[in-house]
PDB file of C-alpha atoms in Angstrom:
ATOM      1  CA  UNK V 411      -8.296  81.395 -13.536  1.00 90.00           C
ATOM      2  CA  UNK V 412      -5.332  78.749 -13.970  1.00 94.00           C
ATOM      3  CA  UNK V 413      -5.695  75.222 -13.959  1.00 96.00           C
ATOM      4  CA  UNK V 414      -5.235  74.617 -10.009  1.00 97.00           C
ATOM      5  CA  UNK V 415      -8.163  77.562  -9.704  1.00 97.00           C
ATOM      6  CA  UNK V 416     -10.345  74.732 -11.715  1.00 98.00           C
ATOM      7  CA  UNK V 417      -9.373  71.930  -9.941  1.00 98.00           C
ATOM      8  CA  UNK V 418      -9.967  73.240  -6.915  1.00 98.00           C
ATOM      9  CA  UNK V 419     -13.370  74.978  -7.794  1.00 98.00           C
ATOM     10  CA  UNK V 420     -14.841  71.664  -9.928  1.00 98.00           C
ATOM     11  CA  UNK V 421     -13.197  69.140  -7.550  1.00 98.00           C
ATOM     12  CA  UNK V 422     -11.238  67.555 -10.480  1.00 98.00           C
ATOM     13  CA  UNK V 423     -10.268  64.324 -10.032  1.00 98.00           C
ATOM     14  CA  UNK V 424      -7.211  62.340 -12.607  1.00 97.00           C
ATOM     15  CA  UNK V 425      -8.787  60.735 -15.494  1.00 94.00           C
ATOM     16  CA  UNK V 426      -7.162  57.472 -16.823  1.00 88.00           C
ATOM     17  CA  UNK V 427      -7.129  58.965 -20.604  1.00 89.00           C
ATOM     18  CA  UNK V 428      -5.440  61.650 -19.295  1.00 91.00           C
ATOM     19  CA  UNK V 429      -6.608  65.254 -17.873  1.00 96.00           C
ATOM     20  CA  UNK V 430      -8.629  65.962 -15.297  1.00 98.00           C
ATOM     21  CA  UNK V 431     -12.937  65.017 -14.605  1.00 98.00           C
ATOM     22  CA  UNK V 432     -15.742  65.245 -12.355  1.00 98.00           C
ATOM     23  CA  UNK V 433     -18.952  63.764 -13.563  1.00 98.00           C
ATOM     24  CA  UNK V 434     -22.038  66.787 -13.474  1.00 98.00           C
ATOM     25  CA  UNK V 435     -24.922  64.309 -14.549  1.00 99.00           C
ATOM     26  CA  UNK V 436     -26.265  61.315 -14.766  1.00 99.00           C
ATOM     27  CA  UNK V 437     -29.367  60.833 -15.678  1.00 98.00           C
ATOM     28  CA  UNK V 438     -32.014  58.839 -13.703  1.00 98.00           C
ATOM     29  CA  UNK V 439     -33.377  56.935 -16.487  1.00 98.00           C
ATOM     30  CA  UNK V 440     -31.700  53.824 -17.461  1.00 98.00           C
ATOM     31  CA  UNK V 441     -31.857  52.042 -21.278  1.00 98.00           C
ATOM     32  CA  UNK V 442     -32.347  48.202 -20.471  1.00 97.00           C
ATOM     33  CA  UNK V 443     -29.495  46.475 -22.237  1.00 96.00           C
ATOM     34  CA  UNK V 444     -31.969  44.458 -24.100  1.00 96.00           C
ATOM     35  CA  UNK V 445     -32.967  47.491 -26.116  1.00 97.00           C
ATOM     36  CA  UNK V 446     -29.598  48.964 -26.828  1.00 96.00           C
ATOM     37  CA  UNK V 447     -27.200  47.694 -29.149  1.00 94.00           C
ATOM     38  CA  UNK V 448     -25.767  44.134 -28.725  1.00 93.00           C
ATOM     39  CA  UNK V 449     -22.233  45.755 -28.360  1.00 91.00           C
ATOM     40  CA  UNK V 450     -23.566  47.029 -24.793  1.00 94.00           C
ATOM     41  CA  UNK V 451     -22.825  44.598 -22.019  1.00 91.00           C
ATOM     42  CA  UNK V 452     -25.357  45.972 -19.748  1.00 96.00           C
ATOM     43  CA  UNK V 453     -28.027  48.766 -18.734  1.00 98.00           C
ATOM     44  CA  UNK V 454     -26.904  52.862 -19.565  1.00 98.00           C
ATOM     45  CA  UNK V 455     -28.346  55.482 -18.100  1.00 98.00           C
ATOM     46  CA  UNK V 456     -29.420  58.184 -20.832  1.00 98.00           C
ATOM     47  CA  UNK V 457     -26.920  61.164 -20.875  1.00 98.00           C
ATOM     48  CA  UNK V 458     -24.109  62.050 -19.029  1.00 99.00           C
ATOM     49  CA  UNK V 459     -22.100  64.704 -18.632  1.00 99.00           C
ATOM     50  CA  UNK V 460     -18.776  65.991 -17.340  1.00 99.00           C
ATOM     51  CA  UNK V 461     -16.272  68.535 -16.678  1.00 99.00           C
ATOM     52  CA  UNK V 462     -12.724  67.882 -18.422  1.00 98.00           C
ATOM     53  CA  UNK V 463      -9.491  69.754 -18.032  1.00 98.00           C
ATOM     54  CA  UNK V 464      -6.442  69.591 -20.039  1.00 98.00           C
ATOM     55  CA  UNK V 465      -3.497  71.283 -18.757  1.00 98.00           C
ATOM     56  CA  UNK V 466      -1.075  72.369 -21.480  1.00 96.00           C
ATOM     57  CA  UNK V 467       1.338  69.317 -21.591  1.00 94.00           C
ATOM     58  CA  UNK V 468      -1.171  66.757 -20.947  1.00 95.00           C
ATOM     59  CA  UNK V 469      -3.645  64.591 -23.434  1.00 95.00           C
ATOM     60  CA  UNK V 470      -6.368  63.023 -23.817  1.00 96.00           C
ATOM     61  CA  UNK V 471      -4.875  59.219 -25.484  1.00 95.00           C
ATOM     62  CA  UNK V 472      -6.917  57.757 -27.854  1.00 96.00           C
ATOM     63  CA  UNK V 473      -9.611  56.105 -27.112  1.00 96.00           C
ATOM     64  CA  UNK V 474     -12.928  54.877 -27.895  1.00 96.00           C
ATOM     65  CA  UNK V 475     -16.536  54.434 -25.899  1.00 97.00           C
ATOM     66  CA  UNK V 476     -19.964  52.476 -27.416  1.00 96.00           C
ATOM     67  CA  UNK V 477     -21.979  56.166 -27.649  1.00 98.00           C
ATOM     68  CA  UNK V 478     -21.788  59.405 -29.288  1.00 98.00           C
ATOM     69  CA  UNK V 479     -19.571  62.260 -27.261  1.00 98.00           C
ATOM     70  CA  UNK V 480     -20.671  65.773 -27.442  1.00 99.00           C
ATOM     71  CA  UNK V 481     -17.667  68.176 -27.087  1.00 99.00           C
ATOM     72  CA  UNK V 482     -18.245  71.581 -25.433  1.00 99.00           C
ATOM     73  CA  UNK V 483     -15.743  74.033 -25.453  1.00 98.00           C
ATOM     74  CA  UNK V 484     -15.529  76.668 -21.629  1.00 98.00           C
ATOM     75  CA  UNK V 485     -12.624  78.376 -21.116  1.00 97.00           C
ATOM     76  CA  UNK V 486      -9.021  78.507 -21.721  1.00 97.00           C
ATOM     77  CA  UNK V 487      -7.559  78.192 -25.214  1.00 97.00           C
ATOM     78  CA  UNK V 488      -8.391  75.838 -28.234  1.00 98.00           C
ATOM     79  CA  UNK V 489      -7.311  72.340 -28.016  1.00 98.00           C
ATOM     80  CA  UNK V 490      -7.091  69.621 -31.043  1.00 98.00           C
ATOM     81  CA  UNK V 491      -9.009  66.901 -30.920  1.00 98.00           C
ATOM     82  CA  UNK V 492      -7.836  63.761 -33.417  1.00 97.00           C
ATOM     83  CA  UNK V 493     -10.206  61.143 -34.694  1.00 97.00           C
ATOM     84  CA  UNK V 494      -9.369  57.990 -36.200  1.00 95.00           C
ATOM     85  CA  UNK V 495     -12.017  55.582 -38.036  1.00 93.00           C
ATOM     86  CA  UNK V 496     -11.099  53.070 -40.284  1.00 87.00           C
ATOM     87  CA  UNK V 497     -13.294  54.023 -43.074  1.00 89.00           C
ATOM     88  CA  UNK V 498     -12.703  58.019 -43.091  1.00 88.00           C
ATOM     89  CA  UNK V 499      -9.130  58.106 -42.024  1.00 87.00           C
ATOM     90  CA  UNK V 500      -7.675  60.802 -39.602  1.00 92.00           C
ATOM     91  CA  UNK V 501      -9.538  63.971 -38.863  1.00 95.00           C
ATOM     92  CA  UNK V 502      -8.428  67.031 -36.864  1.00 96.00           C
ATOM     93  CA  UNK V 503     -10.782  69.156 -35.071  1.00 98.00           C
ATOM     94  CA  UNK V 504      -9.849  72.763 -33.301  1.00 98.00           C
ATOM     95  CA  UNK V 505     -12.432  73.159 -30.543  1.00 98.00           C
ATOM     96  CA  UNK V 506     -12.032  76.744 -29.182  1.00 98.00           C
ATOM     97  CA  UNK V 507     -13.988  80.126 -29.046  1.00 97.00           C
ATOM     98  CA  UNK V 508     -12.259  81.238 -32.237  1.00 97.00           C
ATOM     99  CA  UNK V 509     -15.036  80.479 -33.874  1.00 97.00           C
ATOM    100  CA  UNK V 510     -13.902  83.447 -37.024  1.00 98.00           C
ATOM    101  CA  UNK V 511     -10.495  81.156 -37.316  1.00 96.00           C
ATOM    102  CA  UNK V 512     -12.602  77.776 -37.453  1.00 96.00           C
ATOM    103  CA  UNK V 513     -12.848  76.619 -34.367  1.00 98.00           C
ATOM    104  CA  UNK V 514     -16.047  74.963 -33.302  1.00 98.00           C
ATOM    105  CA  UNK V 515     -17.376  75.093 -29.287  1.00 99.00           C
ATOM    106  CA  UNK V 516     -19.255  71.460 -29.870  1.00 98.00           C
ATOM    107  CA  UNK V 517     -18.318  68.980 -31.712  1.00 98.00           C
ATOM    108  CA  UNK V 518     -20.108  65.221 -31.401  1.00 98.00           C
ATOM    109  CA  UNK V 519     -17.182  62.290 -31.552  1.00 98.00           C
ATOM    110  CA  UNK V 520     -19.652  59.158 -33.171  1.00 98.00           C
ATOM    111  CA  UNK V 521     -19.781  55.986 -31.547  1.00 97.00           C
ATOM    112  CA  UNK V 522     -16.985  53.788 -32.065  1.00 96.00           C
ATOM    113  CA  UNK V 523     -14.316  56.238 -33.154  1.00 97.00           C
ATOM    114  CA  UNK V 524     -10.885  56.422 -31.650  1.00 97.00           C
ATOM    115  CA  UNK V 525     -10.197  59.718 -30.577  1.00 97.00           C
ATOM    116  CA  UNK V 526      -8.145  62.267 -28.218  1.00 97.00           C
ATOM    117  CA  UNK V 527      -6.879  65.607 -28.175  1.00 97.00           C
ATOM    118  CA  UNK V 528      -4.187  67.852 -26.366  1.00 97.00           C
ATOM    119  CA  UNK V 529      -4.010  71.728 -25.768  1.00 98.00           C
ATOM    120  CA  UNK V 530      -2.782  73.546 -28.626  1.00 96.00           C
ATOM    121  CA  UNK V 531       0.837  75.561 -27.919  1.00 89.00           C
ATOM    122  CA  UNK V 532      -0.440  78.666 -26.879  1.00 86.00           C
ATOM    123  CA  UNK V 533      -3.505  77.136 -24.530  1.00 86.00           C
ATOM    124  CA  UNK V 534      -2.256  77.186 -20.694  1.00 96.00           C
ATOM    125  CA  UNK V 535      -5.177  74.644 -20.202  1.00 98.00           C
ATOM    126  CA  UNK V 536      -8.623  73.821 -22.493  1.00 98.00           C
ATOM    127  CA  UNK V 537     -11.703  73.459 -19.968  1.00 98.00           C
ATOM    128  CA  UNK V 538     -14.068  71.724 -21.869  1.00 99.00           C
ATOM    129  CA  UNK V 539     -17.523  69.337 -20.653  1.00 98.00           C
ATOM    130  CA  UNK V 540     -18.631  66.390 -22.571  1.00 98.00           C
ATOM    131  CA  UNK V 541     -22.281  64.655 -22.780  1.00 99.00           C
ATOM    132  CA  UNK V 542     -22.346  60.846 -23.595  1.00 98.00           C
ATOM    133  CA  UNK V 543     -25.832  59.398 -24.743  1.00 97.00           C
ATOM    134  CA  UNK V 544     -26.503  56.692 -23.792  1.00 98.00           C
ATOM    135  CA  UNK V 545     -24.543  57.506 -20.778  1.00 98.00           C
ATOM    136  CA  UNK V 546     -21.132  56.677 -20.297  1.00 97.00           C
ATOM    137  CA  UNK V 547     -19.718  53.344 -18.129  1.00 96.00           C
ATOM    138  CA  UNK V 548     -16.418  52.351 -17.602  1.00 94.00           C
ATOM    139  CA  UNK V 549     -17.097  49.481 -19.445  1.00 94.00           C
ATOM    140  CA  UNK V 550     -17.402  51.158 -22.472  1.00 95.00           C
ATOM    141  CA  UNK V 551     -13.817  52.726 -22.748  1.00 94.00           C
ATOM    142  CA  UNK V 552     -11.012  51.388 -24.824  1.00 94.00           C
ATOM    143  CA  UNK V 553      -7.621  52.675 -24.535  1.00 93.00           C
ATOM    144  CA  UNK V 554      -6.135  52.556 -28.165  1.00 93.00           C
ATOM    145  CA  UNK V 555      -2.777  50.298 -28.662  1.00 92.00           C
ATOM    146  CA  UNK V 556      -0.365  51.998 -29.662  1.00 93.00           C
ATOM    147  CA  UNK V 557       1.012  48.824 -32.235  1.00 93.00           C
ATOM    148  CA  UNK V 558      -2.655  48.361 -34.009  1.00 90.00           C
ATOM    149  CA  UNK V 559      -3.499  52.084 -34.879  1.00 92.00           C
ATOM    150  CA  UNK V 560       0.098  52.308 -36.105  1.00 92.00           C
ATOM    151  CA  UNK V 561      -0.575  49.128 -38.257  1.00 92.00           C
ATOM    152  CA  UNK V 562      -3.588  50.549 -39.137  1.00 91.00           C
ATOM    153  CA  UNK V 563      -3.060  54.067 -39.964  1.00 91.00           C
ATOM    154  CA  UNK V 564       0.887  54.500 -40.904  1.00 91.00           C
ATOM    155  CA  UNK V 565       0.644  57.442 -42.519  1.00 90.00           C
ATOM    156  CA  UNK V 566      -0.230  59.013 -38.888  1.00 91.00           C
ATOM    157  CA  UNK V 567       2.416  57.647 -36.967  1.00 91.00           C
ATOM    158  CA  UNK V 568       3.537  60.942 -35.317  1.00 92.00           C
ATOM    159  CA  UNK V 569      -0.196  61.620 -34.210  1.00 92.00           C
ATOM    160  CA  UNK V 570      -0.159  57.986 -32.807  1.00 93.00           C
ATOM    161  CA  UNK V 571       2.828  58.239 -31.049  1.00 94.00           C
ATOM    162  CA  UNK V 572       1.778  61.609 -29.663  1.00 92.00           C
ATOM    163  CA  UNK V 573      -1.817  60.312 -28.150  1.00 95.00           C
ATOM    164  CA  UNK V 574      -0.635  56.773 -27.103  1.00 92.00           C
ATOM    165  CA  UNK V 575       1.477  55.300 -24.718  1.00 85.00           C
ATOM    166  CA  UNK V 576       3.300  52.035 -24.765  1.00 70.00           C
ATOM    167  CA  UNK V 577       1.336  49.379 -23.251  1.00 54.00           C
TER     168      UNK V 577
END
């Protein structure tokens, strides 16, 4: 199957970070905003959950959401996913099927973490899903600048550059 096969079949749509998406849940039960965290500006659903696609030569830029993201490797080859936090520094994940080699097939991004990830070299496209609890919103999602990680975290510049774009 090659990545127009999975567009096609999953009805992928363009995702702002980057890859392709369709959303495969949402839960019908909503957290009230009054008894999540203040840094939610309104009600969540519980979990969600969706397909993602990176063709090789795409990425996922760095960015950050209010909940934990479960990472679930499908098909294709491994990808890297990077995550920045200012207390731990950079780390670099393999997600993949590999699992002999080190790869993982889930991996859970916490809350508040930048992160992103591209196909590694010899991947023609990483198919992956990912579950957000409490459910993911738009509102949530925070494209990194480019400028403040790179003030932030020097020492991974060329990572930076790589998963950013100039704003």
């Amino acid at each position: 199957m090659n990545t127009e096969e999975l567009i096609e079949k999953y009805q992928l749509i363009p995702h702002p970070e980057g890859g392709y998406f369709r959303e495969t849940y949402r839960s019908e039960g909503v957290i009230s905003q009054n008894a999540l965290p203040p840094n939610f500006k309104g009600d969540r659903n519980y979990c969600t959950g969706i397909y993602f696609l990176l063709p090789q030569g795409t990425k996922s830029h760095l960015h950050r959401i209010q909940s934990d993201e479960i990472w679930h490797f499908y098909l294709g080859g491994s990808m890297t996913l990077i995550l920045i936090h200012e207390d731990y520094g950079v780390q670099k994940i393999i997600l993949g099927s590999n699992i002999l080699a080190g790869e993982t097939v889930q991996f859970v991004v916490p809350a508040g973490w930048w992160f992103g990830g591209y196909p590694n070299l010899e991947s023609s496209y990483s198919f992956v899903g990912c579950t957000v609890a409490p459910g993911f919103d738009f509102a949530d999602f925070e494209l990194a600048e480019r400028t403040h990680l790179m003030s932030r975290f020097p020492e991974s510049e060329d990572l930076i550059l790589k998963l950013t774009s100039e704003l």
